[in-house]
Coordinates of C-alpha atoms in Angstrom, one line a residue:
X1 CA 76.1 -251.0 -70.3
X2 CA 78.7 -253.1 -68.7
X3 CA 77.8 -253.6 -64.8
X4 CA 79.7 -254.7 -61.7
X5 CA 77.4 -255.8 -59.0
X6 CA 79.3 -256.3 -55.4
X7 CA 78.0 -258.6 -53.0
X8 CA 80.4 -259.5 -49.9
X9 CA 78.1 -260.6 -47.2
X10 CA 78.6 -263.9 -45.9
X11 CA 75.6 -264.5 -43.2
X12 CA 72.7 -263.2 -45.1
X13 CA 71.4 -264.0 -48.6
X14 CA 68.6 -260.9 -48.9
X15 CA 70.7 -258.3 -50.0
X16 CA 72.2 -260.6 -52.8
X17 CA 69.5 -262.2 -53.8
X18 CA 68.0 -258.8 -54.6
X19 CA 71.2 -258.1 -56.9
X20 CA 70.5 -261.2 -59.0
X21 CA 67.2 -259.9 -59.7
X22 CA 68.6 -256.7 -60.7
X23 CA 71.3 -258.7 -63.0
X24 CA 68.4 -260.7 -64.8
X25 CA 66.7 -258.0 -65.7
X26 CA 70.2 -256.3 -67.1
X27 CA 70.7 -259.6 -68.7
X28 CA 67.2 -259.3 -70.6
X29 CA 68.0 -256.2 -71.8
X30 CA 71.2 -256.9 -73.4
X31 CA 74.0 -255.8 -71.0
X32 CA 77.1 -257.2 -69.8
X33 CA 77.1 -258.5 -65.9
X34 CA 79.6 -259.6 -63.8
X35 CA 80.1 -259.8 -60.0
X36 CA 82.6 -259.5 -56.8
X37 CA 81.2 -262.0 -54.3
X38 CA 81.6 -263.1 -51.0
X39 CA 81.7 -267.3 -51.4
X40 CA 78.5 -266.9 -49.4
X41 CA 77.1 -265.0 -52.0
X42 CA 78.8 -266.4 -55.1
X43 CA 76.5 -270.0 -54.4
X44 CA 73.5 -267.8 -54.5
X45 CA 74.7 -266.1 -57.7
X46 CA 76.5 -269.3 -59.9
X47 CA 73.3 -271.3 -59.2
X48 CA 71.0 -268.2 -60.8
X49 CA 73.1 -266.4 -63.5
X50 CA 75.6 -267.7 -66.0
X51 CA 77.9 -264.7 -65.4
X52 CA 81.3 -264.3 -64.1
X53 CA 82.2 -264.4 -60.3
X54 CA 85.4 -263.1 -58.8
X55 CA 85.4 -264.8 -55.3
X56 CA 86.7 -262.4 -52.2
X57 CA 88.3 -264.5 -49.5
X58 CA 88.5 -263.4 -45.7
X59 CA 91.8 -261.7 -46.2
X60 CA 91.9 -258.4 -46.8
X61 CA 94.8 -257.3 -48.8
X62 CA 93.9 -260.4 -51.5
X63 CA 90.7 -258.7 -52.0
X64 CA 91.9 -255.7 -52.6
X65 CA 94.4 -256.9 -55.0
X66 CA 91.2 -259.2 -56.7
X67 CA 89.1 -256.1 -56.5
X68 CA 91.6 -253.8 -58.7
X69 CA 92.3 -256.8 -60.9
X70 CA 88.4 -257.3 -61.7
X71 CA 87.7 -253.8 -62.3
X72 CA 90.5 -253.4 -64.8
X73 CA 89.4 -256.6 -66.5
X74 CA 85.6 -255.9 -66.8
X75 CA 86.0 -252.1 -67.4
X76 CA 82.3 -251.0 -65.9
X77 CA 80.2 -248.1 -66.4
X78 CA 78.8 -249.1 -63.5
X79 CA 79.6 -250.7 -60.4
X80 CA 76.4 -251.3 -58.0
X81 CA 76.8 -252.6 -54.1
X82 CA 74.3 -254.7 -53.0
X83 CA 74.5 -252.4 -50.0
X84 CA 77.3 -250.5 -49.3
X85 CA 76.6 -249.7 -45.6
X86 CA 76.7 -253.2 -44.8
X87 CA 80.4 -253.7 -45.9
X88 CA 81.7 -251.9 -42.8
X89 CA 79.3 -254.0 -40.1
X90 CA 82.2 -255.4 -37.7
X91 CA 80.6 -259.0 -38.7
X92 CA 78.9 -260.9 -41.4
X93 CA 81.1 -259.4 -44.8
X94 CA 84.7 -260.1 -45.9
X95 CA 87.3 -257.6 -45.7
X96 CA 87.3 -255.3 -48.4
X97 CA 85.7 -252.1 -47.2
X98 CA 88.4 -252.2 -43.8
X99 CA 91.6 -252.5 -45.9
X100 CA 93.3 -249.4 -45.9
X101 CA 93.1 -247.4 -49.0
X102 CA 90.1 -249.0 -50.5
X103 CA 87.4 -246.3 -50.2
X104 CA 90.2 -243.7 -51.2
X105 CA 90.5 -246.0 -54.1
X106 CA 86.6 -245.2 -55.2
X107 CA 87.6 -241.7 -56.6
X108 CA 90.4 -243.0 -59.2
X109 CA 87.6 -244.7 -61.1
X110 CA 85.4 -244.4 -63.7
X111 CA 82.8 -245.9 -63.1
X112 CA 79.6 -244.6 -61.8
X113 CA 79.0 -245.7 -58.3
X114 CA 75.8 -247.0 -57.2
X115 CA 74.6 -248.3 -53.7
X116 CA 71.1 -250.8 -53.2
X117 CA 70.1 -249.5 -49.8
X118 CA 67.3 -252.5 -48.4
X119 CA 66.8 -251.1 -45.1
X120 CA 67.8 -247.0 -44.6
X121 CA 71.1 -247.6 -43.7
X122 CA 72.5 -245.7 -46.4
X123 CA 70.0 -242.3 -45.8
X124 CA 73.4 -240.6 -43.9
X125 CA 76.7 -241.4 -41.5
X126 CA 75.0 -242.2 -38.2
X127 CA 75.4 -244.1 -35.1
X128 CA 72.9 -247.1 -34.6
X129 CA 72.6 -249.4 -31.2
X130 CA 71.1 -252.0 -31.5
X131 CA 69.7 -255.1 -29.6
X132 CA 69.2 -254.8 -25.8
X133 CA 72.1 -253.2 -23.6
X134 CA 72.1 -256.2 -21.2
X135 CA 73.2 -258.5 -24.4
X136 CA 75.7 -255.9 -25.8
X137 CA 74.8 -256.7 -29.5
X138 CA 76.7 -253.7 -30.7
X139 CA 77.1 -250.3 -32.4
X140 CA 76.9 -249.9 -36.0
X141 CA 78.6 -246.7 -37.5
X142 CA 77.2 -246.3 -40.7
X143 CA 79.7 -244.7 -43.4
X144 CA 79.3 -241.1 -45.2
X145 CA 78.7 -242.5 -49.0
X146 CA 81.3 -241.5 -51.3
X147 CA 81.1 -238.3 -53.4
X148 CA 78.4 -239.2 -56.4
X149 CA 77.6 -242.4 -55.2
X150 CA 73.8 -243.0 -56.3
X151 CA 71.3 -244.5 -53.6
X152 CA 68.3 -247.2 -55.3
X153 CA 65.8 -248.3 -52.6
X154 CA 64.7 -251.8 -53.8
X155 CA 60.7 -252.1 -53.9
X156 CA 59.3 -254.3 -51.7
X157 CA 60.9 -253.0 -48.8
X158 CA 60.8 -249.5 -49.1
X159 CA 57.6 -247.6 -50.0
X160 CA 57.2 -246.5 -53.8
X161 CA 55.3 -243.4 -53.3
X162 CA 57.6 -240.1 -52.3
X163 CA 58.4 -240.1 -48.8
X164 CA 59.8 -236.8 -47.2
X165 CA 63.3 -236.3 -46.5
X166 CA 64.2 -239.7 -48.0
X167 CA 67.2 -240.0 -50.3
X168 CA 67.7 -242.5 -53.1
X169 CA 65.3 -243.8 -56.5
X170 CA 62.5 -246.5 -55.9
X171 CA 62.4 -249.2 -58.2
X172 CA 61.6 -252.5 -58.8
X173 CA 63.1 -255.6 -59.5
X174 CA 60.3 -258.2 -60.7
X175 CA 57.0 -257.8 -62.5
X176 CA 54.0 -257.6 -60.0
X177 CA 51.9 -259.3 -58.8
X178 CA 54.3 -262.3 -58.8
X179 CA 53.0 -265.3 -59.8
X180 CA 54.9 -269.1 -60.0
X181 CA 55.3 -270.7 -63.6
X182 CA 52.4 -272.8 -64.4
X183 CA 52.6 -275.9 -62.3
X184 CA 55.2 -275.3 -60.3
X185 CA 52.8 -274.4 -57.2
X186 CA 51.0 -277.8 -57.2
X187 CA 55.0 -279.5 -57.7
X188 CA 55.9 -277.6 -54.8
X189 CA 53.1 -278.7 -52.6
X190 CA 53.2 -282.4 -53.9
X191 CA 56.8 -282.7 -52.7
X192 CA 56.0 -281.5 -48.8
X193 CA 52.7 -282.5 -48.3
X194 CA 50.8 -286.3 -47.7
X195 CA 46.9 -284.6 -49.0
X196 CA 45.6 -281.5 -51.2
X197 CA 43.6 -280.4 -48.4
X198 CA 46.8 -280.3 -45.4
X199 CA 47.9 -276.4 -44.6
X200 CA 51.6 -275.6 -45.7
X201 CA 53.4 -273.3 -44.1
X202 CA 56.6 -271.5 -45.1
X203 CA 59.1 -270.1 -42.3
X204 CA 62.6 -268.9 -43.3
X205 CA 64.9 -267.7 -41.0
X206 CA 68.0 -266.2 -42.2
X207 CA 71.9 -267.6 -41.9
X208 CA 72.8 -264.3 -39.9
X209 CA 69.7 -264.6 -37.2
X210 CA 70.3 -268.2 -36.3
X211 CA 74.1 -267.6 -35.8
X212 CA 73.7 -264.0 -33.3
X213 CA 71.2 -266.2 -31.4
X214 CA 73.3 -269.3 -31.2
X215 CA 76.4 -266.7 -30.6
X216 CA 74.4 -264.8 -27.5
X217 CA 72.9 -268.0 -26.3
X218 CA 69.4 -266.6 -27.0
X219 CA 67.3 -270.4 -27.3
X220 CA 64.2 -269.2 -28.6
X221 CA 64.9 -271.2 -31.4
X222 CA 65.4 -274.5 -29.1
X223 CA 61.7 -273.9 -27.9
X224 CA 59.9 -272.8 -31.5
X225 CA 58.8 -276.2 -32.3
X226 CA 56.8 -276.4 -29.0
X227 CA 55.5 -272.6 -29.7
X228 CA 54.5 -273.7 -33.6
X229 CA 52.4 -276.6 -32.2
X230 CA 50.7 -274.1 -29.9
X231 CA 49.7 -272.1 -32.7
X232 CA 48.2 -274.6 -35.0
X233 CA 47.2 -277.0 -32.4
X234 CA 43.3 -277.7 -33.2
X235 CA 43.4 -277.1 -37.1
X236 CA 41.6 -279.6 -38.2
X237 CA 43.7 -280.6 -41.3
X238 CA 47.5 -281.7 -41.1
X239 CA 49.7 -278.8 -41.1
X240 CA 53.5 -278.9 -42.4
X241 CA 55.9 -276.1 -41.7
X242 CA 58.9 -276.6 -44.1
X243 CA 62.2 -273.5 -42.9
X244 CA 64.6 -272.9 -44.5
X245 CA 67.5 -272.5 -41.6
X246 CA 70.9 -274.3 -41.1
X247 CA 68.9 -277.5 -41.9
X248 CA 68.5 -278.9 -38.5
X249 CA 67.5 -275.7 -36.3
X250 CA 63.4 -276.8 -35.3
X251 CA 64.1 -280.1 -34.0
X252 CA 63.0 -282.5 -31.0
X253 CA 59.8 -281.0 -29.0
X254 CA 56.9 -280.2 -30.7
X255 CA 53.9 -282.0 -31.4
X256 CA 53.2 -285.2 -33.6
X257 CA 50.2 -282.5 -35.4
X258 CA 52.8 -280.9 -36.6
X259 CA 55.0 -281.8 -38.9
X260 CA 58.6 -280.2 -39.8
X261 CA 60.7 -280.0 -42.2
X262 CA 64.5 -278.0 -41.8
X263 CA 66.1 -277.4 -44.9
X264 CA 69.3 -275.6 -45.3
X265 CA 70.3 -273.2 -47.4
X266 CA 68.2 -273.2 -51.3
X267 CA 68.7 -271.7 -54.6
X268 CA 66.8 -268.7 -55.5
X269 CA 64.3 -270.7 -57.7
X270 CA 63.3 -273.0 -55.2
X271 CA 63.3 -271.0 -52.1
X272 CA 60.7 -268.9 -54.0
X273 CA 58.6 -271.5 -55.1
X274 CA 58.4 -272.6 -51.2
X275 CA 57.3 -268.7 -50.0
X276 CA 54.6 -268.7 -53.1
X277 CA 53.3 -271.7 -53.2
X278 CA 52.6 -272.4 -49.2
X279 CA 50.0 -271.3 -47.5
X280 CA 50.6 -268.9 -45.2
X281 CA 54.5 -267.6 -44.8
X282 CA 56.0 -266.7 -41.5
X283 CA 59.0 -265.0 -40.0
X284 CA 60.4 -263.4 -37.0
X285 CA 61.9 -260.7 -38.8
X286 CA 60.1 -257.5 -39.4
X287 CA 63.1 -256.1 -41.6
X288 CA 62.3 -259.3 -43.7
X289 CA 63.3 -259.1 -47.7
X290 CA 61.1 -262.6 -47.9
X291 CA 58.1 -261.4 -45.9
X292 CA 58.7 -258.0 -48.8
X293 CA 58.4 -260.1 -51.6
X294 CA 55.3 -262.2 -50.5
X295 CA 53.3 -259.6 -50.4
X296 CA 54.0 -258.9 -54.4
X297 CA 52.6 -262.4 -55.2
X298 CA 49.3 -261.8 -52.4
X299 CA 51.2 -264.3 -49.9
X300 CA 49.1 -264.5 -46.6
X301 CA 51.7 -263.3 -44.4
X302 CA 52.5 -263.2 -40.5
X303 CA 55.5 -261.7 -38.2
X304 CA 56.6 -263.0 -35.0
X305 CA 57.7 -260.1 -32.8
X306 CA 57.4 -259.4 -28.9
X307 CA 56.5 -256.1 -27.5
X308 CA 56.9 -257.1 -23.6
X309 CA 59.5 -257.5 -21.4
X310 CA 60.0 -260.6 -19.5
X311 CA 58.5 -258.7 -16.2
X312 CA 55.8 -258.2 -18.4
X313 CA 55.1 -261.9 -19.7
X314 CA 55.2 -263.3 -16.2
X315 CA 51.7 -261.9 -16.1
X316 CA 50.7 -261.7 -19.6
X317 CA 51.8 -265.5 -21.0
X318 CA 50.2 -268.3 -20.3
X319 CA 51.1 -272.0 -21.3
X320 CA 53.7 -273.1 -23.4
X321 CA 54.7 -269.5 -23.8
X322 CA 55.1 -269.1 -20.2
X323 CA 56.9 -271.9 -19.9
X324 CA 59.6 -271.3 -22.8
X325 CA 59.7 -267.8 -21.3
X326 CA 61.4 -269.7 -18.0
X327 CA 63.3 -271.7 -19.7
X328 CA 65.0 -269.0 -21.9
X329 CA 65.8 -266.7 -18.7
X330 CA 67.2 -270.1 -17.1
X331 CA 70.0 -270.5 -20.2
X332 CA 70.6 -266.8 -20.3
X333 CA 69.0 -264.1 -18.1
X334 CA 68.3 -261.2 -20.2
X335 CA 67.5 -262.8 -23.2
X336 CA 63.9 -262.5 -23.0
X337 CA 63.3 -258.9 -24.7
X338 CA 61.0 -256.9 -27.1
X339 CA 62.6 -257.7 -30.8
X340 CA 60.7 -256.8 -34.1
X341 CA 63.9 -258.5 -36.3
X342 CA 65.1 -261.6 -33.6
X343 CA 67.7 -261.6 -32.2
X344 CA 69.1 -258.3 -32.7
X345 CA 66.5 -255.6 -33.5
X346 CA 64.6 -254.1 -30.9
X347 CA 61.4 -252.2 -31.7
X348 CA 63.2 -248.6 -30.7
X349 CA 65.9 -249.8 -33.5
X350 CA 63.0 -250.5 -36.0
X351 CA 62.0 -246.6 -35.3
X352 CA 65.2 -245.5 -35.8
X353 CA 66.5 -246.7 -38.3
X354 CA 63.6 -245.5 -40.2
X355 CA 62.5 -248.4 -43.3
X356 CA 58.6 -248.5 -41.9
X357 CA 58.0 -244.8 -41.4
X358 CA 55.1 -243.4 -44.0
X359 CA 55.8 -246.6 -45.7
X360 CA 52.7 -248.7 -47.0
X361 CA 54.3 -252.3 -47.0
X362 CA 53.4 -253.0 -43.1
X363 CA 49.7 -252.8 -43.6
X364 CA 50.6 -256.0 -46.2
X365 CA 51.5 -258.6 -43.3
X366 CA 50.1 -259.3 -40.0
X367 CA 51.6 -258.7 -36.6
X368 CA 51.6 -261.4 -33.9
X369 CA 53.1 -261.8 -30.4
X370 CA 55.4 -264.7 -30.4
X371 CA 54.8 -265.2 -26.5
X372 CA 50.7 -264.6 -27.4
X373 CA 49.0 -268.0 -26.8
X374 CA 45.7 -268.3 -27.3
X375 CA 45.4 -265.0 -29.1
X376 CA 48.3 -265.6 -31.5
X377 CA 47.0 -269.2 -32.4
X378 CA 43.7 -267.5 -33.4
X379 CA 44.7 -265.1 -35.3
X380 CA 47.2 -267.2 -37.2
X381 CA 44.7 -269.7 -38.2
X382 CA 42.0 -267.0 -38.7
X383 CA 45.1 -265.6 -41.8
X384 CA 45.9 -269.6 -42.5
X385 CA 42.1 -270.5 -43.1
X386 CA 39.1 -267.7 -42.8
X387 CA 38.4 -266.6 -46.2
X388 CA 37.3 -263.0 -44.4
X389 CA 40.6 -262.0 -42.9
X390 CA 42.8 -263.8 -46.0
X391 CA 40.7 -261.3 -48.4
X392 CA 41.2 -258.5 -46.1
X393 CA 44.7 -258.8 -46.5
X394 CA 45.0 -258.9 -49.9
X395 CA 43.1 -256.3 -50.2
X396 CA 46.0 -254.1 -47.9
X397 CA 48.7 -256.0 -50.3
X398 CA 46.9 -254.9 -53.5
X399 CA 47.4 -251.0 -52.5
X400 CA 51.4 -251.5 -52.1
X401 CA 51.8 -253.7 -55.1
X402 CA 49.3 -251.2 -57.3
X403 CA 52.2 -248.5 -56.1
X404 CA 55.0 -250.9 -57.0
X405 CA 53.8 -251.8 -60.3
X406 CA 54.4 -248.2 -61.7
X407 CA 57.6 -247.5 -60.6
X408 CA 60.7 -248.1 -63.0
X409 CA 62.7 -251.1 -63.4
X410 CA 66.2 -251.4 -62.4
X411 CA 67.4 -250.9 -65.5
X412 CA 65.5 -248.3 -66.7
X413 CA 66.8 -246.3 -63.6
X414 CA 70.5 -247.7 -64.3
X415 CA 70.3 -245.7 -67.7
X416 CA 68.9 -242.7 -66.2
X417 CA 71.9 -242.6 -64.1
X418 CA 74.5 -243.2 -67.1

């Protein structure tokens, strides 16, 4: 089989990431892989597979042009988007899907068409709001699919078991339960941490988040190093926090307890070996491909979200949380708002678009108020450090990944479709 994986997002590394996966597996098995990238994307893929890249630019007709030429070249039997909804978000992808003629273009060929759909986006043409109205994040209208096009929900995220009403194959991309190469977990730890005993803690936050909040002027991010101390301040070992951001996003503030480390973006390899070999793993993002695949390798796992509004937390937080929730309203007003995927995801989007509903993979993480004080800190380091609630967990994690392990591979589903 001869495949031709499309990947044009330019803020966000989940969806490609995923596709690498996919081509590995291919690769294994003795077929042909090539890709169309975003440059974004193409760093993610040159620095994981030895196949070839055609790089789209931000002009529209030249990637039309590269796109016909590439498809010609490589002659697929397959061509697979990493997820074709996404191409027509106004922001975040490089032209292709907006030049006129292009989706027309789909019917002339050969190939078998094939869409990854992460979140639900691709389950039917719909209109999606999402974010707050006072910030005006913006409405998403999410494309019809072309004629024959076949949907593959990418396991973690959705669940594996049937689920009514859903469209689209569940598969897998990796053997589960995930576990690092021999060594590599100790390596890891050795690099970030001063002692075998301090707590490491893994928090990524993805190029696409940073960027809406920094666009919106939403600072939570500004004040997150004072809300991490909060949470781990009393833990009686040293605790590191090592994200990977921009680089340079959880600086100044804080506490001398707590030590971080910003690192921008990571290969594949190494950005996995961080989520696995930490300690706990972190992230405000419900919708979260990372917080997905740490539950396949029994990853203690926590979500940031907030369920109040800021009338609400003027009674409810207390401390630091109160006072970052002041501070926030003071640089924007209105930016202060329940979000289960910061900065844009509200938890009426979460609902609507549809990922979490009679889906299993929630009862793998924990969920914890960013603005909770003295009730977030305990739970976190109850997950971080009780040997109770980490078994617990796993225990919740072991019934996904049990589901998960018998479902089809990529490329077992790939030839099922050919």
């Amino acid at each position: 089989m001869r495949v031709l994986f499309v990947c044009p997002v330019t803020i966000g590394s989940g969806e490609t990431i995923t596709s690498i996966h996919f081509a590995e597996d291919l690769l294994a098995n003795g077929h042909d892989v090539a890709f169309i990238a975003s440059r974004f994307a193409e760093g993610f893929v040159g620095a994981a597979v030895p196949v070839p890249v055609d790089v789209l630019s931000e002009i529209g007709s030249d990637n039309f042009r590269l796109w016909r030429r590439a498809v010609a070249d490589f002659a697929p039997d397959v061509i697979v988007f990493a997820d074709y909804p996404l191409m027509f978000f106004p922001l975040g992808v490089v032209p292709l899907a907006s030049v006129p003629g292009w989706v027309d273009s789909l019917t002339e060929l050969d190939a078998r068409l094939v869409t990854l759909d992460h979140f639900g986006f691709a389950q039917g043409q719909r209109t999606l709001f999402l974010g707050p109205p006072q910030l005006g994040l913006g409405m998403l209208g999410l494309p019809a699919l072309p004629d024959g096009m076949e949907v593959l929900l990418p396991c973690p995220m959705h669940e594996p078991g049937p689920v009514d009403g859903r469209l689209g194959q569940p598969f897998r991309y990796w053997d589960v339960p995930f576990r690092l190469p021999r060594g590599l977990k100790e390596q890891t730890r050795s690099r970030y941490l001063a002692g075998e005993d301090a707590l490491l803690v893994f928090y990524a936050v993805p190029n696409w988040a940073w960027r809406y909040a920094e666009h919106h002027r939403i600072t939570l991010y500004d004040h997150m190093p004072e809300l991490l101390a909060d949470f781990f301040a009393g833990y009686e070992k040293p605790v590191t926090l090592v994200s990977v951001n921009n680089g340079r996003l959880f600086t100044g503030g804080g506490d001398p307890s707590l030590r971080i480390i910003n690192l921008g973006p990571c290969p594949k390899a190494d950005f996995e070996a961080l989520l696995f070999a930490a300690d706990l793993a972190i992230t405000d993002n419900k919708l979260s491909i990372s917080i997905g695949k740490a539950i396949c390798g029994f990853q203690a796992s926590a979500v940031l979200k907030n369920s109040f509004s800021v009338l609400e937390l003027q009674d409810r937080a207390e401390g630091t949380a109160r006072e970052v929730v002041r501070r926030m309203e003071r640089a924007r007003m209105g930016s202060v708002f329940p979000f289960d995927a910061f900065p844009t995801v509200t938890p009426k989007d979460v609902e609507q678009i549809g990922l979490y509903r009679d889906n299993g993979l929630p009862e793998g993480f924990l969920e914890v108020e960013v603005f909770g004080g003295p009730e977030t800190r305990e739970k976190l380091l109850s997950l971080a450090s009780d040997p109770v609630c980490r078994a617990e967990q796993r225990a919740r994690q072991e019934i996904y990944v049990e589901r998960l392990g018998r479902l089809p591979t990529g490329e077992a589903v790939l030839r099922g479709v050919c």
